Coordinates of C-alpha atoms and ligand atoms in Angstrom, one line a residue:
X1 CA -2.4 11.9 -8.4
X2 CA 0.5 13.5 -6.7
X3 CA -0.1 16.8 -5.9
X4 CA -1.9 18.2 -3.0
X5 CA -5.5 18.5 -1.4
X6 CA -6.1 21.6 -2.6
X7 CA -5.4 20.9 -6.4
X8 CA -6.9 17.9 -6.2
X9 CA -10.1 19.0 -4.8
X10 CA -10.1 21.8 -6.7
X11 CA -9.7 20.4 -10.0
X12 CA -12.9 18.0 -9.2
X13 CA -14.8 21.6 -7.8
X14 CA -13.5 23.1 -11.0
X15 CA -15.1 19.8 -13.3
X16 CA -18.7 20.5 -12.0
X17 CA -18.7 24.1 -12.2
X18 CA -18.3 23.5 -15.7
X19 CA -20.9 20.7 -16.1
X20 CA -23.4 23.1 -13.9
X21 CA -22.1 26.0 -16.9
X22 CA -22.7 24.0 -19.5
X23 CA -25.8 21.8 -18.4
X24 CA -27.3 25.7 -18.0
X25 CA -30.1 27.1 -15.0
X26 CA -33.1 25.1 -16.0
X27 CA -32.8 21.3 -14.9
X28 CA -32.9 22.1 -11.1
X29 CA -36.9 22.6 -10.0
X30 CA -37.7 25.8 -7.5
X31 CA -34.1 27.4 -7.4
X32 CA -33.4 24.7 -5.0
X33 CA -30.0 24.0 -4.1
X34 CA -28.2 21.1 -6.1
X35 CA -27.3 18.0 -4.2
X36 CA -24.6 15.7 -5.0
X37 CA -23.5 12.2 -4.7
X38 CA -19.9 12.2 -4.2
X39 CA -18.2 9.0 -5.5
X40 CA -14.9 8.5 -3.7
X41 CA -13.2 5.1 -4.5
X42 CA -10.5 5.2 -1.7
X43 CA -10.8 3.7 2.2
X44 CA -12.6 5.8 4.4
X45 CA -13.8 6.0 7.8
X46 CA -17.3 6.7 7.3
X47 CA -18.5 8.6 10.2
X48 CA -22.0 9.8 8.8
X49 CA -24.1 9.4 4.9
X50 CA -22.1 12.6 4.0
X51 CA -19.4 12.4 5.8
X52 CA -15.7 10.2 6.5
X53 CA -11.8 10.4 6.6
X54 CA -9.6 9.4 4.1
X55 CA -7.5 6.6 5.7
X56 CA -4.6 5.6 3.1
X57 CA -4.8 6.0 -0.9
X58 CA -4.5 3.6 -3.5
X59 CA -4.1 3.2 -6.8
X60 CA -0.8 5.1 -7.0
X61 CA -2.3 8.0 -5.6
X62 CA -0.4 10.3 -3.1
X63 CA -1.6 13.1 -1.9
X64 CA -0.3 13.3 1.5
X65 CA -2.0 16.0 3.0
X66 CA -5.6 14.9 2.4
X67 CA -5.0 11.6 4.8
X68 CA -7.1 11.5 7.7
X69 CA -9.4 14.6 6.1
X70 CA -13.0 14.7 6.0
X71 CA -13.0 14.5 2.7
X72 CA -16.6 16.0 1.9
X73 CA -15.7 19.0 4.0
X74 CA -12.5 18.9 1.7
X75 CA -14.3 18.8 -1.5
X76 CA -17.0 21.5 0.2
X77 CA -14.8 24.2 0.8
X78 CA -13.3 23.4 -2.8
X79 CA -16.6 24.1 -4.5
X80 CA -17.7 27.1 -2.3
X81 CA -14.1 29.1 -3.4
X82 CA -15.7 28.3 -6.8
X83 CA -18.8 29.6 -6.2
X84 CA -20.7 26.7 -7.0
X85 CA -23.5 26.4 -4.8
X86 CA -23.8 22.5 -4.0
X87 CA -24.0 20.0 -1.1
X88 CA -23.0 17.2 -0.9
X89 CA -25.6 14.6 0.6
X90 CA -24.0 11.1 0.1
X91 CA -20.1 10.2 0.2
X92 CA -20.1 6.3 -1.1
X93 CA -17.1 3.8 -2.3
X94 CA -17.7 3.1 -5.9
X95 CA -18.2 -0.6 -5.0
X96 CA -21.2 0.5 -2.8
X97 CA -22.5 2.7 -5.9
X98 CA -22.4 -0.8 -8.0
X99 CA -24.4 -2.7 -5.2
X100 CA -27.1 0.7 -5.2
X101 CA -27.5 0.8 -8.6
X102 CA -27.7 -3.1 -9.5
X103 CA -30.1 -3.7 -6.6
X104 CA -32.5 -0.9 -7.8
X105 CA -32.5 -2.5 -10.9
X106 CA -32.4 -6.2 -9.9
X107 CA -33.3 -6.8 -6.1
X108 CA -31.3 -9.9 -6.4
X109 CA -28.1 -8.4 -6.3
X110 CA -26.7 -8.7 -3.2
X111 CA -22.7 -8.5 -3.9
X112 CA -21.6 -5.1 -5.8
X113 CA -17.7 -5.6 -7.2
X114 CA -15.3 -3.0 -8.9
X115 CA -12.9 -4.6 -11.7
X116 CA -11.1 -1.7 -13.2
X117 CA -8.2 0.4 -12.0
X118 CA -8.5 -1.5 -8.2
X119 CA -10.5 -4.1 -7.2
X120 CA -13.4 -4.2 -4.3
X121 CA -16.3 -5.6 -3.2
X122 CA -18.9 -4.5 -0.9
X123 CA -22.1 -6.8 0.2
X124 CA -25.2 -7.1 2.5
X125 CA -24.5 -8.2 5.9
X126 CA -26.8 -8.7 8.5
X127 CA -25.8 -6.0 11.4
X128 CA -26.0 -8.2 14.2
X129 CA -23.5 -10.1 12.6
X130 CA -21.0 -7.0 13.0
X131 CA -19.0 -6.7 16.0
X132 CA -17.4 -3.8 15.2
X133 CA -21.2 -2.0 15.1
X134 CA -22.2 -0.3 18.7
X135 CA -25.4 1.3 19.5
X136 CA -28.5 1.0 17.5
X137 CA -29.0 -1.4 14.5
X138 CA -30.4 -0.3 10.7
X139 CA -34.1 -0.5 10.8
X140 CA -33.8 -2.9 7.8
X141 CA -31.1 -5.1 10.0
X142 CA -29.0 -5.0 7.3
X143 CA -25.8 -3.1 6.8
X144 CA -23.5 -2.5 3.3
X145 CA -19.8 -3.7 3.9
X146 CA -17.2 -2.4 2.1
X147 CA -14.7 -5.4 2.1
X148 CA -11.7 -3.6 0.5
X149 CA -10.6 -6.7 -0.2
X150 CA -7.7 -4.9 -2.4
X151 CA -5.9 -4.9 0.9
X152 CA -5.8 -8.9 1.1
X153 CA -2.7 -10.6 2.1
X154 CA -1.9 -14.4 2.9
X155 CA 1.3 -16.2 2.7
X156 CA -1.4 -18.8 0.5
X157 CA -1.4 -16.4 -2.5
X158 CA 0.8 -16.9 -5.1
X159 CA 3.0 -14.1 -5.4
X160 CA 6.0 -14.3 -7.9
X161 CA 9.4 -12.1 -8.1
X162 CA 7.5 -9.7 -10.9
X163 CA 5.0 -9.3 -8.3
X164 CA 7.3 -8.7 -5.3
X165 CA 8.9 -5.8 -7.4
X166 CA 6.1 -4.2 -8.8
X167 CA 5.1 -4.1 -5.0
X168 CA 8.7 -2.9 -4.0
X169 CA 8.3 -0.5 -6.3
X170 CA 5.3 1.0 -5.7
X171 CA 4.4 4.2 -4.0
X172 CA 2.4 1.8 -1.1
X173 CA 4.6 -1.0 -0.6
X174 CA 3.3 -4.2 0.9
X175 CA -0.2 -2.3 0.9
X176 CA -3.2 -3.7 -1.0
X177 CA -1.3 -6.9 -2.6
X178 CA -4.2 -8.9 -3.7
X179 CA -5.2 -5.6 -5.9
X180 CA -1.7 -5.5 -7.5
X181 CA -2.4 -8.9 -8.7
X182 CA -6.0 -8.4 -9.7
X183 CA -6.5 -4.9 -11.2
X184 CA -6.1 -2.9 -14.5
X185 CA -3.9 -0.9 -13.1
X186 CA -1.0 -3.2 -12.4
X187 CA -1.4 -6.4 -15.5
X188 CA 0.3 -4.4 -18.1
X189 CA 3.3 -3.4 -15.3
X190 CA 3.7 -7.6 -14.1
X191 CA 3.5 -8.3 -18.3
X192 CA 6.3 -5.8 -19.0
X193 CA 8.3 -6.8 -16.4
X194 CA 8.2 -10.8 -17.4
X195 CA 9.1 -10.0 -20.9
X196 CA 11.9 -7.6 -19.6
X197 CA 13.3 -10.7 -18.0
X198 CA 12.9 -12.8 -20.8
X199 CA 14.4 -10.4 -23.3
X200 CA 17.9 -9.7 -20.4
X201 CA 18.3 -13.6 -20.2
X202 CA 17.6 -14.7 -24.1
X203 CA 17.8 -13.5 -27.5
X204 CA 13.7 -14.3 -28.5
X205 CA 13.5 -10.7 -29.4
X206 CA 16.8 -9.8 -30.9
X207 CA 18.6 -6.9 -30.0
X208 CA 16.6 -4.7 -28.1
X209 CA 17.0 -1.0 -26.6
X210 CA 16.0 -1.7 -23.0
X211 CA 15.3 1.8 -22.3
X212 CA 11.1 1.1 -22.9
X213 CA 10.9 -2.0 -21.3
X214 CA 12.4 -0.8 -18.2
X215 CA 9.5 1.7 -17.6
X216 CA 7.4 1.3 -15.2
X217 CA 3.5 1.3 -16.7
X218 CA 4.6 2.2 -20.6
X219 CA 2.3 -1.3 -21.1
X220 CA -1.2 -0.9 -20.1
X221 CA -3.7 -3.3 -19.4
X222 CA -5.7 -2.2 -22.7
X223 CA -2.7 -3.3 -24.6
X224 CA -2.3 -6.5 -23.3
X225 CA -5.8 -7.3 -24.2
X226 CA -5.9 -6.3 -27.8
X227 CA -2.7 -8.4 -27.5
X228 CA -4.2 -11.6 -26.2
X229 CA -7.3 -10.8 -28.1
X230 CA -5.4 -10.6 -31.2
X231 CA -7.3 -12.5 -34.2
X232 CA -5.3 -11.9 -36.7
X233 CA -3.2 -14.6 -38.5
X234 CA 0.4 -13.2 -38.2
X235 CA -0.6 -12.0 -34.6
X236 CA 0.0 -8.0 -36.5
X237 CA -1.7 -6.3 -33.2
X238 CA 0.8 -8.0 -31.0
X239 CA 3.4 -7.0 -32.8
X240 CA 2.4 -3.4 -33.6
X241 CA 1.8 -3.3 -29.3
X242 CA 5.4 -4.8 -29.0
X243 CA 6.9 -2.2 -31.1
X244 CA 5.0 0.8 -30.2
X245 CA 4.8 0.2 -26.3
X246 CA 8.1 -1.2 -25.6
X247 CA 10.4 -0.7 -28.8
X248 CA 10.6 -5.0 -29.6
X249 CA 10.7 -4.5 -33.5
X250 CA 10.8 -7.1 -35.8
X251 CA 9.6 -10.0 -33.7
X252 CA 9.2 -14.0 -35.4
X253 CA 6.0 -15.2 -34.9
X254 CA 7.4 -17.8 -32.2
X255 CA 8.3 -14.7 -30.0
X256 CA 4.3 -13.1 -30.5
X257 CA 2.7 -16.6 -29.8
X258 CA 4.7 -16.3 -26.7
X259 CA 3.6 -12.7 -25.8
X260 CA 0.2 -14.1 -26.0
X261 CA 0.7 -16.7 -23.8
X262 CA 2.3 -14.9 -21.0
X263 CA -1.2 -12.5 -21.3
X264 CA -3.0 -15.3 -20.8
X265 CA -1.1 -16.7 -18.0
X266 CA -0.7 -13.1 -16.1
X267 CA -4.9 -11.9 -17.0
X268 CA -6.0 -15.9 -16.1
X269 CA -4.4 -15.7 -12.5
X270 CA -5.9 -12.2 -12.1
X271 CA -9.7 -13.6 -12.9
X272 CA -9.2 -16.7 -10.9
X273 CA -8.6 -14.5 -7.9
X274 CA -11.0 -11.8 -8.7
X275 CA -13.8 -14.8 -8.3
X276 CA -12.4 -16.3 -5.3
X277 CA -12.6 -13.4 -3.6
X278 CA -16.7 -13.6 -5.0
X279 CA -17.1 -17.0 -4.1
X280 CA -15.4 -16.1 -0.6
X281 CA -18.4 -13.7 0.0
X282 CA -20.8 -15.5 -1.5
X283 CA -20.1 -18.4 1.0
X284 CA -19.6 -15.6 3.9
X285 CA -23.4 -14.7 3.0
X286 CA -24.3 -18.5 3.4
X287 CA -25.5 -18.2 -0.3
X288 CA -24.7 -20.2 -4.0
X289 CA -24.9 -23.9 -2.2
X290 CA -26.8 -26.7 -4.2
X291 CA -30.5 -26.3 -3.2
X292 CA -30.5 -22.6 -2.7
X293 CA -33.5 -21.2 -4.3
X294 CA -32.5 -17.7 -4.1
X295 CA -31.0 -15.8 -6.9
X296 CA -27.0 -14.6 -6.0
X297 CA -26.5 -11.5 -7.8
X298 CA -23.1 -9.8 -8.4
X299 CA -23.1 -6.1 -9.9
X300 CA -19.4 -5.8 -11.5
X301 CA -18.5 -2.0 -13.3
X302 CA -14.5 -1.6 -13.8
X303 CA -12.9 -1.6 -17.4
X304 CA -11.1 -4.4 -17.2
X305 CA -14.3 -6.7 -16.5
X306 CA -16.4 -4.5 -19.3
X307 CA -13.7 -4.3 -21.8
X308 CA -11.0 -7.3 -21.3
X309 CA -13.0 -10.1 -22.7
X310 CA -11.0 -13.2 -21.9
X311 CA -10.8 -12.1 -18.4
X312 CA -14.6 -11.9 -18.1
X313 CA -14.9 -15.2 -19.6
X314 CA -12.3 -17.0 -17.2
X315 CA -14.2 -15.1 -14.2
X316 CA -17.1 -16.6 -15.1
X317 CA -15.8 -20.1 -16.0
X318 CA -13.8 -20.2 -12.5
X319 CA -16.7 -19.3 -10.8
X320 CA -18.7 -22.4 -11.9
X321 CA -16.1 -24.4 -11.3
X322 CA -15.2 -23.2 -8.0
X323 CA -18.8 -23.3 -7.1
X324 CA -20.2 -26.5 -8.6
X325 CA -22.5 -26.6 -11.5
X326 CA -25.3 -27.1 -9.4
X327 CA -24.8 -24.3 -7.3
X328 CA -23.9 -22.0 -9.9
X329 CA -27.2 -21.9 -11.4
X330 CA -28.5 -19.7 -8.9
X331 CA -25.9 -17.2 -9.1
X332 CA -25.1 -14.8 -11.8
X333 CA -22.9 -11.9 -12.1
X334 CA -23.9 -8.5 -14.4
X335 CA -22.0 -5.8 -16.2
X336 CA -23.3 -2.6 -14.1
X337 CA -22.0 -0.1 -16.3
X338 CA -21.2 3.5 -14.5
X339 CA -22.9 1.4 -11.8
X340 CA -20.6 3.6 -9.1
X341 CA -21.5 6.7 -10.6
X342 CA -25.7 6.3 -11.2
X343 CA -25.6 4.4 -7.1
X344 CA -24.3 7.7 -6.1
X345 CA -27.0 9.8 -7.6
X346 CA -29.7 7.3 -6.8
X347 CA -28.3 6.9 -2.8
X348 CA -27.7 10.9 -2.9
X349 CA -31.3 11.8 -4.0
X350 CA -32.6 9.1 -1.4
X351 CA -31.0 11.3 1.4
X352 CA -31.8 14.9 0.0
X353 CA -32.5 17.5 2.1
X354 CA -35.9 17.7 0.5
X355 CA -37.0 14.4 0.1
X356 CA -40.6 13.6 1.3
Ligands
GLC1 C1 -9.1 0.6 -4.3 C2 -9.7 1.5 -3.2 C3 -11.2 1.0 -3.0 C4 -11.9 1.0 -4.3 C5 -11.2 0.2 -5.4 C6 -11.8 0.2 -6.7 O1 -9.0 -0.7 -3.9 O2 -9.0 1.4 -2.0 O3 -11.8 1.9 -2.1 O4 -13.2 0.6 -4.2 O5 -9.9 0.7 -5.5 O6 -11.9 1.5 -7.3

């Protein structure tokens, strides 16, 4: 995540000359030349199907020196020093690999939505309802946006002093905010950080070595949802988290119940925002209002929607109640799993050199 383009592209170059090794020489037909859909879940300026600049990273990522690259021509050059002998015909953002591959599935789905380590959504837009778009309009008069709605900011969202840190703190500071309250990769950083406070102003824990719960990202999002999914009647998950992650030993049941509440508090916000930010689409789209015959699909692939069960529940709650109960017959949301991978493949093969 830190080093430089080289290694970085190199080491992907280096992961598929091993999958062509061990997938072996039979599965491409004629001896043609393997085509790729290249997956890359940063902003880009997209200048062409297989080709765009790397504006900023996100995510924690910092490689300087690939900003403002083409990064296919980057990730070319990487696999021809390995002599593997691939092109790459589609660059897409994962978000536009999830709307791909739950629309060839389900034609309905019009929204495609990454929950995982970031947060994005990209959508159909009509293109005559783009500005920003000069010269000749898609055939279909439609065009995919990619919102990177990670990048949100208004004084209206609730930002607290754990949040203004973590952002402080941060390798892009005041840069994609409404991700750093959304994602995977940030819940487990703003849960740590409120029980850090709690344990320097009040004795709930006992006596504890702060040395854990001062680092940054020791708790992970996965923790914090075995935590608040924690079934068991002593809480003995939360308490096995507490002690492993962060070195709290010992805790009283009083202090676990309160663990679990501040997961709650910390994973609800996060899903109440993740479907505003749907509903704000869907309303952008002129879709989901009582009376509206059509089916709304939303394709959604990320961990923390696939894995973290009470947030998928409150998305989904929040989004009938933002939406009416009505409205929100017509629109549905689906787990698209490795949607952003398979919406690569099926866009890449759709723009091979040898199709028809
Ligand atoms: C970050 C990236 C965005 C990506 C999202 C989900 O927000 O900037 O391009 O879609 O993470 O992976």
């Amino acid at each position: 995540m830190s080093g430089n383009a080289e290694e970085l592209f190199g080491f992907i170059a280096s992961a598929l000359a091993k999958f062509i090794a061990d997938e072996g020489p039979t599965k491409v037909l004629g001896g043609k030349q393997r085509e790729l859909g290249f997956t890359f879940s940063f902003p880009v300026r997209q200048t062409s199907i297989a080709s765009g600049t790397l504006i900023k990273w996100t995510k924690e990522f910092a490689v300087d020196d690939a900003v403002g690259e083409d990064v296919v021509a980057e990730l070319q050059k990487a696999m021809e020093k390995q002599g593997v002998d691939m092109r790459v015909s589609a660059l897409i953002n994962d978000t536009v690999g999830t709307l791909a591959a739950g629309s060839y599935n389900d034609e309905d789905v019009v929204i495609g939505v990454i929950l995982g380590t970031g947060s994005n959504a990209a959508y159909v837009e009509k293109a005559d309802a783009i500005p920003k778009l000069k010269g000749e309009l898609p055939k279909s008069g439609n065009m995919v946006i990619n919102t990177e709605w990670g990048n949100f900011f208004s004084s209206r969202l609730p930002t607290t002093e754990y949040d203004q840190a973590l952002d402080e703190e941060s390798v892009n500071p005041r840069e994609q905010i409404f991700e750093k309250l959304i994602s995977g990769l940030y819940l487990g950083d703003i849960v740590r950080r409120v029980l850090l406070k709690i344990a320097t102003r009040c004795s709930i824990f006992g006596d504890v070595d702060q040395t854990k719960l001062r680092s940054p990202f020791v708790l992970r999002t996965p923790d914090v949802s075995a935590m608040h999914h924690d079934e068991t009647p002593d809480l003995s998950i939360v308490a096995e988290k507490l002690a492993e992650n962060l070195k709290i030993a010992d805790t009283t049941f009083e202090a676990r119940k309160m663990v679990v509440e501040i997961c709650d508090i910390v994973t609800s916000r996060s899903a109440r925002l993740a479907a505003a930010g749907i509903v704000g689409i869907i309303r952008k789209m002129g879709r989901g209002t009582a009376g509206d015959k059509r089916r709304t699909v939303i394709a959604i692939d990320g961990g923390l929607f696939e894995h973290y069960v009470e947030f998928r529940q409150c998305l989904e709650s929040t989004l009938v109640e933002l939406l009416g109960e009505e409205a929100s017959e017509s629109v549905s949301v689906k787990l698209t799993k490795d949607g952003s991978g398979l919406g690569a493949a099926l866009i890449a093969a759709a723009h091979s050199q040898y199709a028809n």
